[in-house]
Coordinates of N, CA and C and ligand atoms in Angstrom, one line a residue:
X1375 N 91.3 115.6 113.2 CA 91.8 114.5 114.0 C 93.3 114.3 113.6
X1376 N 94.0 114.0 114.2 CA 95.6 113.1 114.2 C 95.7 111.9 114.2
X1377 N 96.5 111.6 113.0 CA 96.6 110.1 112.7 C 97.9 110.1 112.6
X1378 N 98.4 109.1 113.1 CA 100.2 108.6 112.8 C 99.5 107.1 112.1
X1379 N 100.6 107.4 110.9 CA 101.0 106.5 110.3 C 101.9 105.7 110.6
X1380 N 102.3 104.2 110.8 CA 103.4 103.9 110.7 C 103.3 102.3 109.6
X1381 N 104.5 102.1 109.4 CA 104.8 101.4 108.1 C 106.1 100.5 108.1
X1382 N 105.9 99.3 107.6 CA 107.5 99.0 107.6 C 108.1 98.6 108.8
X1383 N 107.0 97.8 110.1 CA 107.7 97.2 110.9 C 108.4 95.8 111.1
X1384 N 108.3 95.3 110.0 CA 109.2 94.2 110.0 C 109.7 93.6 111.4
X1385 N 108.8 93.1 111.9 CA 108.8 92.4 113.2 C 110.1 92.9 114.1
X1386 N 109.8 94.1 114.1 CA 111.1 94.6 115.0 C 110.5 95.0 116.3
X1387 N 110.0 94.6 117.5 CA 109.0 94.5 118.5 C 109.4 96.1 119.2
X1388 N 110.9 96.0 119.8 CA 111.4 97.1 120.1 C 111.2 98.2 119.6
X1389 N 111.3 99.0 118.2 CA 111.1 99.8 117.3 C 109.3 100.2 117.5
X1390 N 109.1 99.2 117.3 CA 107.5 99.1 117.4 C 106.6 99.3 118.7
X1391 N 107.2 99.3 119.4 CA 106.9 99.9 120.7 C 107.3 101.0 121.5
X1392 N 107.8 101.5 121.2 CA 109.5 102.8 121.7 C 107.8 103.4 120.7
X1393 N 107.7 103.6 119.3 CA 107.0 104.4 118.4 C 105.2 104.4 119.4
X1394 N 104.8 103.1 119.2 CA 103.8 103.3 119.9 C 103.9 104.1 121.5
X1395 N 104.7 103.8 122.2 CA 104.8 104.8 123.4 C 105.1 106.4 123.0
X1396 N 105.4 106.3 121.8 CA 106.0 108.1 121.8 C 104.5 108.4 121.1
X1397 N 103.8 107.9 120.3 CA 102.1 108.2 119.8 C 101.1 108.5 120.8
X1398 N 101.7 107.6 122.1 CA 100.6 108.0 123.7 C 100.8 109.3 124.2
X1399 N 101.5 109.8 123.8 CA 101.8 111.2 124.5 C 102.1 112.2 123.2
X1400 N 101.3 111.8 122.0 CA 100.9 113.2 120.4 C 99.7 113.4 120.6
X1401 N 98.2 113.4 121.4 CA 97.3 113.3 121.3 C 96.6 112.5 120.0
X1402 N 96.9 111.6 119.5 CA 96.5 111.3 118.4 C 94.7 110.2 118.5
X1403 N 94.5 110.6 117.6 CA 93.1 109.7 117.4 C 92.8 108.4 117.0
X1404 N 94.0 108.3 115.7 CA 93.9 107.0 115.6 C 95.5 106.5 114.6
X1405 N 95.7 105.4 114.6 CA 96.7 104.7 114.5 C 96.3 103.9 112.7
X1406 N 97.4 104.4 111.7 CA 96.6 103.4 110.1 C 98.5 102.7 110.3
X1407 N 98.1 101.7 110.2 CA 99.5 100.8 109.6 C 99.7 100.6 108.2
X1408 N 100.3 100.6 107.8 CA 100.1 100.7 105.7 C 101.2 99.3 105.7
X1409 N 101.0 98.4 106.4 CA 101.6 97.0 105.7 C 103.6 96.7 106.5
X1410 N 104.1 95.5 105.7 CA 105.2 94.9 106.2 C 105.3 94.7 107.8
X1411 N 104.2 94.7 108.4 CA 104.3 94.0 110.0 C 105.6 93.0 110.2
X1412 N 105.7 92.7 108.8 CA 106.3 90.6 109.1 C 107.6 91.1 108.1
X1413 N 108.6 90.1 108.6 CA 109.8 90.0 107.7 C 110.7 90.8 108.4
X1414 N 111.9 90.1 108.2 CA 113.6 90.7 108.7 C 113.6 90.1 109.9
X1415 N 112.5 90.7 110.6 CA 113.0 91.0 112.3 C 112.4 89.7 113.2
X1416 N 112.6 90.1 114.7 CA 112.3 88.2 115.0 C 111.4 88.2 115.9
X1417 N 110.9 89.3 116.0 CA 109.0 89.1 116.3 C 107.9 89.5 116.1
X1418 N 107.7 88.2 114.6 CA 106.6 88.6 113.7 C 105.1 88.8 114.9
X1419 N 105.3 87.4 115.5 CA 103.9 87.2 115.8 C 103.5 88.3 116.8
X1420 N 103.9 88.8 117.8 CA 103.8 89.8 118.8 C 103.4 91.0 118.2
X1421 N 104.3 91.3 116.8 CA 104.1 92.7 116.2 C 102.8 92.6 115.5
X1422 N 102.5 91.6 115.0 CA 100.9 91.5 114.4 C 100.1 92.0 115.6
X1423 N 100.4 90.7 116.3 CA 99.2 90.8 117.6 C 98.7 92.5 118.2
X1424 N 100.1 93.3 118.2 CA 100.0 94.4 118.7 C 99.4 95.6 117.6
X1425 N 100.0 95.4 116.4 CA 99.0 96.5 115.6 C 98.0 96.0 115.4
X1426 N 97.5 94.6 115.4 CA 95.9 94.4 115.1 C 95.5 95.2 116.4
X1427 N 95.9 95.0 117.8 CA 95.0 95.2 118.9 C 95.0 96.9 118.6
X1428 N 96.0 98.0 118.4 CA 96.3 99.1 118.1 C 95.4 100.0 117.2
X1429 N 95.7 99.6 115.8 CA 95.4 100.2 114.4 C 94.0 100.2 114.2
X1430 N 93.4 101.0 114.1 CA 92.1 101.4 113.2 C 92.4 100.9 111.4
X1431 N 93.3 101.5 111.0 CA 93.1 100.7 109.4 C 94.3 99.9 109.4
X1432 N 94.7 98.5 109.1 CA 95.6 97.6 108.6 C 96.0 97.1 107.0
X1433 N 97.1 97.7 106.4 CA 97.3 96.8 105.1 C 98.1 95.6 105.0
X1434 N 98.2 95.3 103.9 CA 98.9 94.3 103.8 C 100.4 94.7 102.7
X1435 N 101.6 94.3 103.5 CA 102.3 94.6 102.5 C 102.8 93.2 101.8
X1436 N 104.3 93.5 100.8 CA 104.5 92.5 100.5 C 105.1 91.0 101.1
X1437 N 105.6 91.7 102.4 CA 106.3 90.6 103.3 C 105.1 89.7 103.5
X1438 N 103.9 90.5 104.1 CA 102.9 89.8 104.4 C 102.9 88.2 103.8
X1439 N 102.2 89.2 102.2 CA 102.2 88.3 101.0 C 103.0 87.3 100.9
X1440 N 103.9 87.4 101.0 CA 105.4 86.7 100.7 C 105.0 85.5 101.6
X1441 N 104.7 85.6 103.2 CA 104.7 84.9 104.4 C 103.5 83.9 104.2
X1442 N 102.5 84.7 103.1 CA 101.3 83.7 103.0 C 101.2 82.4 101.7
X1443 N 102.5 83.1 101.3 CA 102.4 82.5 99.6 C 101.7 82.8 98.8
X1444 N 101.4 84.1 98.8 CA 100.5 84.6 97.9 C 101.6 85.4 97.0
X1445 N 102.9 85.4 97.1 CA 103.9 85.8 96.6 C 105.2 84.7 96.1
X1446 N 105.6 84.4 94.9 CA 106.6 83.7 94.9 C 108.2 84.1 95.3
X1447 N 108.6 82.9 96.3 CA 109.9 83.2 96.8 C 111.4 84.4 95.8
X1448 N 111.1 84.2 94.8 CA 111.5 84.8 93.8 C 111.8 87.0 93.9
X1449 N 110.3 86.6 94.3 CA 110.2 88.4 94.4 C 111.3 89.0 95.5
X1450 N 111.5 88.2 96.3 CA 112.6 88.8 97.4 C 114.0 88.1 97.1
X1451 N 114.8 88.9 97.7 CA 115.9 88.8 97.7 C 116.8 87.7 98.5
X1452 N 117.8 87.7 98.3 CA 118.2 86.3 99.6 C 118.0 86.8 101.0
X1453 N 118.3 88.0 101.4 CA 118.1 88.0 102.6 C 116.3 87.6 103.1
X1454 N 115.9 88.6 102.0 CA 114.0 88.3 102.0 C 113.8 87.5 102.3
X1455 N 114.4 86.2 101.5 CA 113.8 85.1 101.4 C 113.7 84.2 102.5
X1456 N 115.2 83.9 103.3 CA 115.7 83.3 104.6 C 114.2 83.8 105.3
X1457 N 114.1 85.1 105.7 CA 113.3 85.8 106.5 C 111.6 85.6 106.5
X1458 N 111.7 85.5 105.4 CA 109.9 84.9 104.8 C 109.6 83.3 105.6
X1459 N 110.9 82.5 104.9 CA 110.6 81.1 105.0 C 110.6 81.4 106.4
X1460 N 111.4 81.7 107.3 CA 111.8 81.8 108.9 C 110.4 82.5 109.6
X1461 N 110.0 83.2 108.9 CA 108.3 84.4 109.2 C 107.3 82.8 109.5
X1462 N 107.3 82.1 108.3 CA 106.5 81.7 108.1 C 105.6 80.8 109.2
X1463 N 106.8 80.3 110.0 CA 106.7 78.9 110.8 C 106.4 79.3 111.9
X1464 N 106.5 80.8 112.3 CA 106.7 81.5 113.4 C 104.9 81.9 113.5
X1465 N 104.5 82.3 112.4 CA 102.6 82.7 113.2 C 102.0 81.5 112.7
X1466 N 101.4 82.0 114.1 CA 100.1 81.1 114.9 C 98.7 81.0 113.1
X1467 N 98.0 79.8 113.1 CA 97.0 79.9 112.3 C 96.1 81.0 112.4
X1468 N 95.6 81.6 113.4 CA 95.4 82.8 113.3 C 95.7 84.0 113.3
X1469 N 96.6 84.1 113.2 CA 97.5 85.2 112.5 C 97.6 85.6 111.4
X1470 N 98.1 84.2 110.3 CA 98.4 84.2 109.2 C 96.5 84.2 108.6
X1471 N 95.2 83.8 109.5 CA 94.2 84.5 108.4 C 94.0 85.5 108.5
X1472 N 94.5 86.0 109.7 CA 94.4 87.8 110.0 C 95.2 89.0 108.8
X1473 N 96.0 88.3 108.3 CA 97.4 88.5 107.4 C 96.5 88.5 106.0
X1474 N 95.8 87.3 105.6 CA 95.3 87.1 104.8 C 94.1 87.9 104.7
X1475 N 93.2 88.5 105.3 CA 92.0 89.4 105.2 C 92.5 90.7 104.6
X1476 N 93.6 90.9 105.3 CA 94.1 92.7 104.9 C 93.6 93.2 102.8
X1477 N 93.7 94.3 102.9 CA 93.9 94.8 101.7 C 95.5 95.4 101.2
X1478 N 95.5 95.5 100.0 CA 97.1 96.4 100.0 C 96.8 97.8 99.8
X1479 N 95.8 98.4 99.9 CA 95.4 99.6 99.9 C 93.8 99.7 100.0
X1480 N 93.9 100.9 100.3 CA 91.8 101.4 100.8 C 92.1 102.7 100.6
X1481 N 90.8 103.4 100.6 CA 90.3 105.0 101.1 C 89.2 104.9 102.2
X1482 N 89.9 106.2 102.9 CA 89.0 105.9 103.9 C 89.0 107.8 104.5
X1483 N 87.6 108.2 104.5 CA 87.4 109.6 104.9 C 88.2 110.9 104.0
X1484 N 88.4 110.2 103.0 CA 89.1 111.1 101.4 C 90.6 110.8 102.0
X1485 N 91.1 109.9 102.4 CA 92.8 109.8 102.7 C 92.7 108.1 101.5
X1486 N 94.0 108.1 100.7 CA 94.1 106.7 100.3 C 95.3 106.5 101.0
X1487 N 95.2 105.5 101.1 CA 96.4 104.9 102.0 C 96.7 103.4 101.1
X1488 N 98.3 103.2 100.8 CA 98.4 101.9 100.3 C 99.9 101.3 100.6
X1489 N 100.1 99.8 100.5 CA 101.6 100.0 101.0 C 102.9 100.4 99.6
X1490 N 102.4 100.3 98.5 CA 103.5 100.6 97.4 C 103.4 101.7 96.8
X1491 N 102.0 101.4 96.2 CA 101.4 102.9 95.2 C 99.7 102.2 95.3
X1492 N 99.8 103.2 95.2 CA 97.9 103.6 95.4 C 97.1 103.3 93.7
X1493 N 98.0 103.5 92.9 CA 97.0 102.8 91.3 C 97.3 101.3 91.2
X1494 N 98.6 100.9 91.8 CA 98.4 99.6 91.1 C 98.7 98.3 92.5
X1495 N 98.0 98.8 93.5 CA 98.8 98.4 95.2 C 99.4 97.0 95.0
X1496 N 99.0 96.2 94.1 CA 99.2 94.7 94.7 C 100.2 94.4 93.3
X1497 N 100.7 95.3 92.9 CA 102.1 94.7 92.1 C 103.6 94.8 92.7
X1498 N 102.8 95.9 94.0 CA 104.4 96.1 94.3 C 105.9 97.0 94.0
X1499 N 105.2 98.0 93.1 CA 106.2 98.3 92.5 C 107.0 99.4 93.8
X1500 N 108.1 99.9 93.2 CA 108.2 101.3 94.2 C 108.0 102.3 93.5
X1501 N 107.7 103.4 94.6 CA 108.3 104.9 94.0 C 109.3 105.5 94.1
X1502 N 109.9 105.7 92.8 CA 111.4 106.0 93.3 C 111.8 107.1 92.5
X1503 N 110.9 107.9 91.5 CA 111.2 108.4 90.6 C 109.9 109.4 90.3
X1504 N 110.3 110.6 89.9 CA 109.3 111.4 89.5 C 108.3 111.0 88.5
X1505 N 108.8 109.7 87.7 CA 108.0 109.2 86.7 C 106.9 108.4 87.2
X1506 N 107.9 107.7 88.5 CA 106.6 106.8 89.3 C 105.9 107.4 89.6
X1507 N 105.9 108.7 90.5 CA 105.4 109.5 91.1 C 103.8 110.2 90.3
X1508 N 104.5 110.3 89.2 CA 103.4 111.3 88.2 C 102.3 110.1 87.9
X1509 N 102.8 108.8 87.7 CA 102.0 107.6 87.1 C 101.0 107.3 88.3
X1510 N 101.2 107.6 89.5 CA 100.5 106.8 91.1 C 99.9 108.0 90.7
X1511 N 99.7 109.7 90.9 CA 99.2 110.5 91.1 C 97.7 110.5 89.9
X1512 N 98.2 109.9 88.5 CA 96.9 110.1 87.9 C 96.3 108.9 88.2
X1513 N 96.6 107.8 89.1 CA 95.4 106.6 89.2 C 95.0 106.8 90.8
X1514 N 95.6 108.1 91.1 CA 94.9 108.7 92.7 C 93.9 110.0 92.6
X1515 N 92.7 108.6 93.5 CA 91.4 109.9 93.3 C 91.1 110.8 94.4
X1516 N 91.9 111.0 95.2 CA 92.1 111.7 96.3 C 93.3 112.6 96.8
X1517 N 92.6 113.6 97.7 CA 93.6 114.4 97.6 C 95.1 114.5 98.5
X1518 N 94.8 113.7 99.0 CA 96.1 112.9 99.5 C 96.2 111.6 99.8
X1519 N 97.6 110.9 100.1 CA 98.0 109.5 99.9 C 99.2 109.3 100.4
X1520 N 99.1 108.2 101.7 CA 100.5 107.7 102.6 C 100.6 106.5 102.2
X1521 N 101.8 106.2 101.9 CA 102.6 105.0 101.6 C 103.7 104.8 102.6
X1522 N 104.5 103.6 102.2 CA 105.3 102.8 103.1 C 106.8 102.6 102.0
X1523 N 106.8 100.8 102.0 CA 107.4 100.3 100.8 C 109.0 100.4 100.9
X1524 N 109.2 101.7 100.9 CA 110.5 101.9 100.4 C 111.7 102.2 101.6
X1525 N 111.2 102.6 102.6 CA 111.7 102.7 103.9 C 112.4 103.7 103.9
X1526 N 112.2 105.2 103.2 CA 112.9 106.3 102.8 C 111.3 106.8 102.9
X1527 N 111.8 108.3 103.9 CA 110.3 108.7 104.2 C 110.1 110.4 103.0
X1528 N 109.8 110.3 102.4 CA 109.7 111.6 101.5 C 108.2 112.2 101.2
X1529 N 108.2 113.3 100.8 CA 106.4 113.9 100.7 C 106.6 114.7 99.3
X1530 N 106.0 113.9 98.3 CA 105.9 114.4 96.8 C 104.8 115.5 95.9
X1531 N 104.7 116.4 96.2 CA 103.8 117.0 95.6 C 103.6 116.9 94.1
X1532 N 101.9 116.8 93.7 CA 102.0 116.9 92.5 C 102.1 117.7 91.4
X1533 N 102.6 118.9 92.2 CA 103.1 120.0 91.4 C 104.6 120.4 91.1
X1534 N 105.3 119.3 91.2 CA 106.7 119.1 91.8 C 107.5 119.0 92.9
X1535 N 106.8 119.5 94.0 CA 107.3 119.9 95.5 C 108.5 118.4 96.1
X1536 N 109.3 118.9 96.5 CA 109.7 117.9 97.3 C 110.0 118.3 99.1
X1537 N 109.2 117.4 100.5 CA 109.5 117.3 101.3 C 108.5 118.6 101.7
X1538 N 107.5 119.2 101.0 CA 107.0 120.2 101.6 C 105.8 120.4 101.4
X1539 N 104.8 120.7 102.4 CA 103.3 119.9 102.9 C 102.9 121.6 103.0
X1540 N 101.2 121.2 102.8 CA 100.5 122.8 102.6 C 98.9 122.5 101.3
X1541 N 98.3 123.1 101.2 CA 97.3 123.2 100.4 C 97.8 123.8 99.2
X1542 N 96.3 123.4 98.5 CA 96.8 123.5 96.7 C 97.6 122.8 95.9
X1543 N 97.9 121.6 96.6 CA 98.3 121.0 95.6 C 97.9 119.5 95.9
X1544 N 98.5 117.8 95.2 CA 97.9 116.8 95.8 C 99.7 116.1 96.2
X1545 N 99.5 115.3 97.5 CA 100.4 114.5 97.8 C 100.4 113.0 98.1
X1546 N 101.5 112.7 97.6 CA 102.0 111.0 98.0 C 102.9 111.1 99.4
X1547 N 102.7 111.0 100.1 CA 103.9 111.2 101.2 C 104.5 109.4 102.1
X1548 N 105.4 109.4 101.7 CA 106.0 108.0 102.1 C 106.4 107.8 103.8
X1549 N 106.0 107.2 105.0 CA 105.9 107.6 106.2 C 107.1 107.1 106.8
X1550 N 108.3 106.5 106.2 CA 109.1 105.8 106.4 C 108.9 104.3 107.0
X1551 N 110.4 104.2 107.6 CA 109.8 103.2 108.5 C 110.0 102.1 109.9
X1552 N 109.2 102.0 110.4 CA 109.5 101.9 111.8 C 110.7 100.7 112.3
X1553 N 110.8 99.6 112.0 CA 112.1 98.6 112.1 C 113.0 98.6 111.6
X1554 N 112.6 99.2 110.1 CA 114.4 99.1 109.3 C 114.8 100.3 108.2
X1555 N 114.6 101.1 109.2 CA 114.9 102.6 108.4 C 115.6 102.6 107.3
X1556 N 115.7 103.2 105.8 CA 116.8 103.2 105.0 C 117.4 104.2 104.4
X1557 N 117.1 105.7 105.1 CA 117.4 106.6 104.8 C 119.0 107.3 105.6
X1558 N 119.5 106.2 105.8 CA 120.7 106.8 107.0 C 120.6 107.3 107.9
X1559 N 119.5 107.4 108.6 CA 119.0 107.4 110.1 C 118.5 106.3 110.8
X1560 N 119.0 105.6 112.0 CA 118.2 104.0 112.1 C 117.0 104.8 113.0
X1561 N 117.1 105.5 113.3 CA 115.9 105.9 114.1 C 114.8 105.5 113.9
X1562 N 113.8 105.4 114.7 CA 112.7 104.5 114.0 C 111.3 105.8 113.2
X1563 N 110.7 105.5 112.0 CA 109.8 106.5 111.4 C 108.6 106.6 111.3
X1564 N 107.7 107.3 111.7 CA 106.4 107.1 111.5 C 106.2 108.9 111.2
X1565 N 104.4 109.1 110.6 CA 104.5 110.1 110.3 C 102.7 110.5 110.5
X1566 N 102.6 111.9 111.0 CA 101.8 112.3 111.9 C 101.2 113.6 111.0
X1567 N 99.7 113.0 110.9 CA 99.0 114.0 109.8 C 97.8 114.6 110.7
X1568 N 97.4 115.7 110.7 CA 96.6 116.1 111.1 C 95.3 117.0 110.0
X1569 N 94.5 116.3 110.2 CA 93.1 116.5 108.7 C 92.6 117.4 109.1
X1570 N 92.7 118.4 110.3 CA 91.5 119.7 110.1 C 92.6 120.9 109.7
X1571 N 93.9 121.0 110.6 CA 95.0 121.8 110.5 C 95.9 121.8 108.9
X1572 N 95.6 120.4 108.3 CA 95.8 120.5 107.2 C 97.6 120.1 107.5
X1573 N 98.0 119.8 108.5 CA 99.7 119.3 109.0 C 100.0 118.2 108.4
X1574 N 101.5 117.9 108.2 CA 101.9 116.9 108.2 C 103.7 116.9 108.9
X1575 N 104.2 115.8 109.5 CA 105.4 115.7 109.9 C 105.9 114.3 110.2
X1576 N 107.5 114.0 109.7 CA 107.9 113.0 109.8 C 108.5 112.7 111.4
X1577 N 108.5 111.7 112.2 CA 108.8 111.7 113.4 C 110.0 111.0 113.8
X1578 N 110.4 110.7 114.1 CA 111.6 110.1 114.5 C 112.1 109.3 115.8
X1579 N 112.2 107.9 115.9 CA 112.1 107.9 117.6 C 113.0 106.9 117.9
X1580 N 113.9 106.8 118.9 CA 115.0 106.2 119.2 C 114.8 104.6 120.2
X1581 N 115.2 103.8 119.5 CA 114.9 102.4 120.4 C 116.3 101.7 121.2
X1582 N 115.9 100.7 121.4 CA 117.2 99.7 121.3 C 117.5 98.7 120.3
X1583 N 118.5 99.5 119.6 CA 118.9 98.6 118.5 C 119.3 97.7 118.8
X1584 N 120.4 97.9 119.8 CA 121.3 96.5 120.3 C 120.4 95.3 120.7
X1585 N 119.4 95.5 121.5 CA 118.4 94.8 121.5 C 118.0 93.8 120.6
X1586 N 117.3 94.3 119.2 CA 116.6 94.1 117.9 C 118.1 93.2 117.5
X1587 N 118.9 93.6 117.3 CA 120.0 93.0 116.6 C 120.6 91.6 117.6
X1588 N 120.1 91.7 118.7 CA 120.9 90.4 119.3 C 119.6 89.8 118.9
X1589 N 118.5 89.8 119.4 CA 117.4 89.3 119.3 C 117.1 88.4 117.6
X1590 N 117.7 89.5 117.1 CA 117.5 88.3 115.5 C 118.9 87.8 114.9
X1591 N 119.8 88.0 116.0 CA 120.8 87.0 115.6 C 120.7 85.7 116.5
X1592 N 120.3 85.6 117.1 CA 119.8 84.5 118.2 C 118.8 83.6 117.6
X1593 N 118.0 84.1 116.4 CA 116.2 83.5 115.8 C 117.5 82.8 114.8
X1594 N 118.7 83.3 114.4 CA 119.5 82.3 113.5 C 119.0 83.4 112.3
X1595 N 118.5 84.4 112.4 CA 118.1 85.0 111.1 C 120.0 85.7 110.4
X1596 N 120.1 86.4 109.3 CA 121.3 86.9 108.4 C 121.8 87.7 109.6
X1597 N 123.4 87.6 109.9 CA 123.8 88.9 110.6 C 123.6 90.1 109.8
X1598 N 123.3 90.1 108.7 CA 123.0 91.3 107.7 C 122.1 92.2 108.0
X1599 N 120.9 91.6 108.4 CA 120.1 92.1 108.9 C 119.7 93.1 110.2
X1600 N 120.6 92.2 110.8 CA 121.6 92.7 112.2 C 121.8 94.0 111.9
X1601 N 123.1 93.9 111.3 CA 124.0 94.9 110.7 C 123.6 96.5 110.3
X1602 N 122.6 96.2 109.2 CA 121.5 97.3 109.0 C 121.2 98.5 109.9
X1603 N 120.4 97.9 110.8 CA 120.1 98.2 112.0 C 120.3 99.7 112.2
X1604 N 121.9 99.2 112.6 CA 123.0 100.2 113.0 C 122.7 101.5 112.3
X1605 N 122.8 100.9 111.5 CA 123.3 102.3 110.2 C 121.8 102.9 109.5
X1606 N 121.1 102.5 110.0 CA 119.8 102.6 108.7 C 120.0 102.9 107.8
X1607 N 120.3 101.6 107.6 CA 120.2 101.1 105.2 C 119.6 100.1 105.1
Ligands
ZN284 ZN1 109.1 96.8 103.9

């Protein structure tokens, strides 16, 4: 079967939909979200609505968190923070228990899926380092693992590999991300695994940014955020 991953939509409706239309036409089977539905962008509640109605598995990331209070204001940054408080007022009571049911990681059919790291999901940390990398790998009991988080899409083998997929070894692969790319491409990211073929590939798909960026300078959210966009950082 074929699964796209996608991760890191930060209420960016546009991004989030350009990606789901380009998945109608991969043959894919089913749809895992690994978390950040909410935050930055200025349509939290739509973007929930649509990966709940979408997604076979849903996480929770830390935006989520953040939006429920299950995170103190602290952990994010100023722009974060604007964005959280601004997230907050914006979903419906049902939404935000929808928000609250999620997990920050699962396994499901020998795949773990989580939105930071898969040993310790609900601290949050990132992977950014081969040290991270080695530390998530021994509290992962499976032989592969998609993540989110960092919004830089990379595939880590645990035999050192970087960016390169295949058998015989185990992987973390990061799917990028769909609203606020940070790898210098704003393109939007999701990433397409196939479990009998043994495939994997990062996708890439083009929206309206201009769109996204008038749209959340309008909600009164940071031009910063805006700004981003553009450039994917
Ligand atoms: Zn994120």
């Amino acid at each position: 079967m074929r699964i796209a991953f996608i991760s890191d939509i930060h209420s960016n409706l546009e991004a989030l939909t350009g990606v789901l239309k380009t998945i109608e036409h991969l043959d894919v089977g089913q749809i895992w979200c690994l978390g950040d539905i909410v935050g930055y962008g200025p349509f939290p509640g739509a973007c929930v609505d649509m990966v709940r109605e979408r997604c076979t598995v849903v996480l929770k990331g830390n935006h989520e968190a953040g939006t429920l209070s299950e995170l103190p204001p602290a952990h994010f940054n100023e722009h974060g923070r604007i964005a959280v408080r601004w997230t907050k007022d914006q979903l419906t009571g049902e939404q935000s228990s929808y928000l609250k049911s999620l997990p920050p990681a699962t396994v499901l059919n020998g795949i773990t899926v989580a939105h930071a790291t898969p040993h310790l999901p609900d601290t949050w940390r990132y992977i950014l380092s081969w040290k991270d990398a080695r530390e998530a790998f021994v509290g992962l009991s499976t032989e592969i693992c998609f993540i989110g988080h960092t919004h830089v899409p990379v595939i880590v083998g645990e035999n050192g590999s970087l960016n390169t997929f295949g058998r015989g070894t185990r992987y973390i692969v990061n799917v990028g991300s769909v609203g606020q790319p940070r790898d210098g491409n704003p393109k939007a990211s999701f990433g397409l695994f196939d479990s009998e073929r043994w495939t994997y590939e990062n996708v890439r798909v083009s929206y309206d940014v201009e769109k996204t960026a008038a749209s959340l300078m309008a909600a009164g959210l940071p031009d910063y955020l805006a700004q981003r966009l553009f450039l994917g950082v």
